[in-house]
Amino acid sequence: MTLIRAVAIGFLAGGAGALIFDPRGEGLDHLRLALLMGLLVGQLLTVPVSLLGGAVWARPRKEGAIRLYDFSLGSLLMALGVLVVTQAHAAVTWLSTEPTPGGVGDPDGEISIAGLAGLSGYLMVLVGLALLANGVWTSTRKDGLRPTAEASQD
């Protein structure tokens, strides 16, 4: 589960890469395509690094395991994944119009970039679902429950 958490953190950290690409043309559609390309480049860099970090973090230790909050991490990742999927679908629809939109060099290449971003979004949703399922599963077990404050008798 630690590796899945590390991949989730890598997906989220890759979102910072969305800020590195400048749109080639004017308008919201060019901005959307630039953000999706930046997201893919950011995730290409951060996901392997976080996976390596998660492998080191998952090694057996003597002290207790550090537990991340699966509900918040999974919910955030799912929401971002749904946003990426919808934006990738909108970009593919825009790039598939005839005639080819101005400012787009290679429409087939740009469609493949948007398609890869959509695939990344689907993977984000799946990892988010896995984290939420793990959070539900561990919270329903007896030893997975968090301690509650006892009411005072005053």
PDB file of N, CA, C and O in Angstrom, residues 62-88:
ATOM      1  N   LYS A  62      11.784  -1.002  12.440  1.00  0.00           N
ATOM      2  CA  LYS A  62      11.466  -1.454  13.797  1.00  0.00           C
ATOM      3  C   LYS A  62      10.325  -0.653  14.415  1.00  0.00           C
ATOM      4  O   LYS A  62       9.501  -1.191  15.112  1.00  0.00           O
ATOM      5  N   GLU A  63      10.281   0.655  14.162  1.00  0.00           N
ATOM      6  CA  GLU A  63       9.200   1.444  14.732  1.00  0.00           C
ATOM      7  C   GLU A  63       7.918   1.230  13.929  1.00  0.00           C
ATOM      8  O   GLU A  63       7.927   0.635  12.867  1.00  0.00           O
ATOM      9  N   GLY A  64       6.822   1.748  14.437  1.00  0.00           N
ATOM     10  CA  GLY A  64       5.528   1.562  13.789  1.00  0.00           C
ATOM     11  C   GLY A  64       5.470   2.236  12.429  1.00  0.00           C
ATOM     12  O   GLY A  64       6.193   3.185  12.142  1.00  0.00           O
ATOM     13  N   ALA A  65       4.609   1.737  11.595  1.00  0.00           N
ATOM     14  CA  ALA A  65       4.473   2.272  10.246  1.00  0.00           C
ATOM     15  C   ALA A  65       3.807   3.643  10.287  1.00  0.00           C
ATOM     16  O   ALA A  65       2.931   3.905  11.098  1.00  0.00           O
ATOM     17  N   ILE A  66       4.236   4.511   9.399  1.00  0.00           N
ATOM     18  CA  ILE A  66       3.627   5.823   9.278  1.00  0.00           C
ATOM     19  C   ILE A  66       2.394   5.675   8.401  1.00  0.00           C
ATOM     20  O   ILE A  66       2.473   5.154   7.296  1.00  0.00           O
ATOM     21  N   ARG A  67       1.257   6.139   8.879  1.00  0.00           N
ATOM     22  CA  ARG A  67       0.008   6.005   8.132  1.00  0.00           C
ATOM     23  C   ARG A  67      -0.384   7.349   7.532  1.00  0.00           C
ATOM     24  O   ARG A  67      -0.504   8.329   8.232  1.00  0.00           O
ATOM     25  N   LEU A  68      -0.545   7.370   6.254  1.00  0.00           N
ATOM     26  CA  LEU A  68      -1.054   8.559   5.602  1.00  0.00           C
ATOM     27  C   LEU A  68      -2.578   8.497   5.602  1.00  0.00           C
ATOM     28  O   LEU A  68      -3.168   7.436   5.807  1.00  0.00           O
ATOM     29  N   TYR A  69      -3.214   9.593   5.369  1.00  0.00           N
ATOM     30  CA  TYR A  69      -4.667   9.639   5.339  1.00  0.00           C
ATOM     31  C   TYR A  69      -5.150   9.222   3.956  1.00  0.00           C
ATOM     32  O   TYR A  69      -5.087   9.996   3.011  1.00  0.00           O
ATOM     33  N   ASP A  70      -5.622   7.994   3.853  1.00  0.00           N
ATOM     34  CA  ASP A  70      -6.036   7.462   2.563  1.00  0.00           C
ATOM     35  C   ASP A  70      -7.275   8.152   2.017  1.00  0.00           C
ATOM     36  O   ASP A  70      -7.420   8.305   0.813  1.00  0.00           O
ATOM     37  N   PHE A  71      -8.184   8.578   2.902  1.00  0.00           N
ATOM     38  CA  PHE A  71      -9.417   9.204   2.430  1.00  0.00           C
ATOM     39  C   PHE A  71      -9.133  10.528   1.725  1.00  0.00           C
ATOM     40  O   PHE A  71      -9.626  10.772   0.629  1.00  0.00           O
ATOM     41  N   SER A  72      -8.350  11.377   2.344  1.00  0.00           N
ATOM     42  CA  SER A  72      -8.091  12.689   1.734  1.00  0.00           C
ATOM     43  C   SER A  72      -7.205  12.558   0.499  1.00  0.00           C
ATOM     44  O   SER A  72      -7.451  13.210  -0.520  1.00  0.00           O
ATOM     45  N   LEU A  73      -6.181  11.724   0.561  1.00  0.00           N
ATOM     46  CA  LEU A  73      -5.290  11.541  -0.585  1.00  0.00           C
ATOM     47  C   LEU A  73      -6.044  10.907  -1.752  1.00  0.00           C
ATOM     48  O   LEU A  73      -5.924  11.335  -2.902  1.00  0.00           O
ATOM     49  N   GLY A  74      -6.856   9.901  -1.474  1.00  0.00           N
ATOM     50  CA  GLY A  74      -7.631   9.246  -2.525  1.00  0.00           C
ATOM     51  C   GLY A  74      -8.678  10.163  -3.136  1.00  0.00           C
ATOM     52  O   GLY A  74      -8.866  10.188  -4.356  1.00  0.00           O
ATOM     53  N   SER A  75      -9.358  10.951  -2.300  1.00  0.00           N
ATOM     54  CA  SER A  75     -10.373  11.863  -2.813  1.00  0.00           C
ATOM     55  C   SER A  75      -9.762  12.951  -3.678  1.00  0.00           C
ATOM     56  O   SER A  75     -10.283  13.282  -4.748  1.00  0.00           O
ATOM     57  N   LEU A  76      -8.643  13.507  -3.231  1.00  0.00           N
ATOM     58  CA  LEU A  76      -7.970  14.540  -4.000  1.00  0.00           C
ATOM     59  C   LEU A  76      -7.470  13.993  -5.333  1.00  0.00           C
ATOM     60  O   LEU A  76      -7.622  14.636  -6.380  1.00  0.00           O
ATOM     61  N   LEU A  77      -6.906  12.808  -5.298  1.00  0.00           N
ATOM     62  CA  LEU A  77      -6.391  12.211  -6.530  1.00  0.00           C
ATOM     63  C   LEU A  77      -7.521  11.884  -7.499  1.00  0.00           C
ATOM     64  O   LEU A  77      -7.398  12.102  -8.706  1.00  0.00           O
ATOM     65  N   MET A  78      -8.632  11.377  -6.990  1.00  0.00           N
ATOM     66  CA  MET A  78      -9.774  11.087  -7.868  1.00  0.00           C
ATOM     67  C   MET A  78     -10.326  12.362  -8.497  1.00  0.00           C
ATOM     68  O   MET A  78     -10.646  12.385  -9.686  1.00  0.00           O
ATOM     69  N   ALA A  79     -10.451  13.425  -7.701  1.00  0.00           N
ATOM     70  CA  ALA A  79     -10.977  14.680  -8.235  1.00  0.00           C
ATOM     71  C   ALA A  79     -10.059  15.241  -9.321  1.00  0.00           C
ATOM     72  O   ALA A  79     -10.523  15.680 -10.386  1.00  0.00           O
ATOM     73  N   LEU A  80      -8.746  15.203  -9.081  1.00  0.00           N
ATOM     74  CA  LEU A  80      -7.810  15.684 -10.088  1.00  0.00           C
ATOM     75  C   LEU A  80      -7.834  14.785 -11.327  1.00  0.00           C
ATOM     76  O   LEU A  80      -7.741  15.268 -12.452  1.00  0.00           O
ATOM     77  N   GLY A  81      -7.967  13.476 -11.125  1.00  0.00           N
ATOM     78  CA  GLY A  81      -8.046  12.551 -12.257  1.00  0.00           C
ATOM     79  C   GLY A  81      -9.262  12.805 -13.126  1.00  0.00           C
ATOM     80  O   GLY A  81      -9.173  12.791 -14.357  1.00  0.00           O
ATOM     81  N   VAL A  82     -10.406  13.059 -12.501  1.00  0.00           N
ATOM     82  CA  VAL A  82     -11.620  13.358 -13.267  1.00  0.00           C
ATOM     83  C   VAL A  82     -11.445  14.663 -14.032  1.00  0.00           C
ATOM     84  O   VAL A  82     -11.841  14.774 -15.201  1.00  0.00           O
ATOM     85  N   LEU A  83     -10.811  15.654 -13.414  1.00  0.00           N
ATOM     86  CA  LEU A  83     -10.549  16.919 -14.102  1.00  0.00           C
ATOM     87  C   LEU A  83      -9.637  16.709 -15.309  1.00  0.00           C
ATOM     88  O   LEU A  83      -9.898  17.245 -16.398  1.00  0.00           O
ATOM     89  N   VAL A  84      -8.596  15.907 -15.150  1.00  0.00           N
ATOM     90  CA  VAL A  84      -7.671  15.648 -16.258  1.00  0.00           C
ATOM     91  C   VAL A  84      -8.382  14.894 -17.381  1.00  0.00           C
ATOM     92  O   VAL A  84      -8.203  15.212 -18.568  1.00  0.00           O
ATOM     93  N   VAL A  85      -9.213  13.923 -17.043  1.00  0.00           N
ATOM     94  CA  VAL A  85      -9.935  13.158 -18.069  1.00  0.00           C
ATOM     95  C   VAL A  85     -10.871  14.064 -18.859  1.00  0.00           C
ATOM     96  O   VAL A  85     -10.918  14.000 -20.099  1.00  0.00           O
ATOM     97  N   THR A  86     -11.609  14.924 -18.171  1.00  0.00           N
ATOM     98  CA  THR A  86     -12.542  15.804 -18.886  1.00  0.00           C
ATOM     99  C   THR A  86     -11.795  16.807 -19.773  1.00  0.00           C
ATOM    100  O   THR A  86     -12.228  17.069 -20.893  1.00  0.00           O
ATOM    101  N   GLN A  87     -10.680  17.332 -19.282  1.00  0.00           N
ATOM    102  CA  GLN A  87      -9.924  18.290 -20.084  1.00  0.00           C
ATOM    103  C   GLN A  87      -9.248  17.607 -21.271  1.00  0.00           C
ATOM    104  O   GLN A  87      -9.140  18.194 -22.349  1.00  0.00           O
ATOM    105  N   ALA A  88      -8.765  16.385 -21.080  1.00  0.00           N
ATOM    106  CA  ALA A  88      -8.157  15.645 -22.193  1.00  0.00           C
ATOM    107  C   ALA A  88      -9.200  15.332 -23.260  1.00  0.00           C
ATOM    108  O   ALA A  88      -8.926  15.436 -24.463  1.00  0.00           O
TER     109      ALA A  88
END
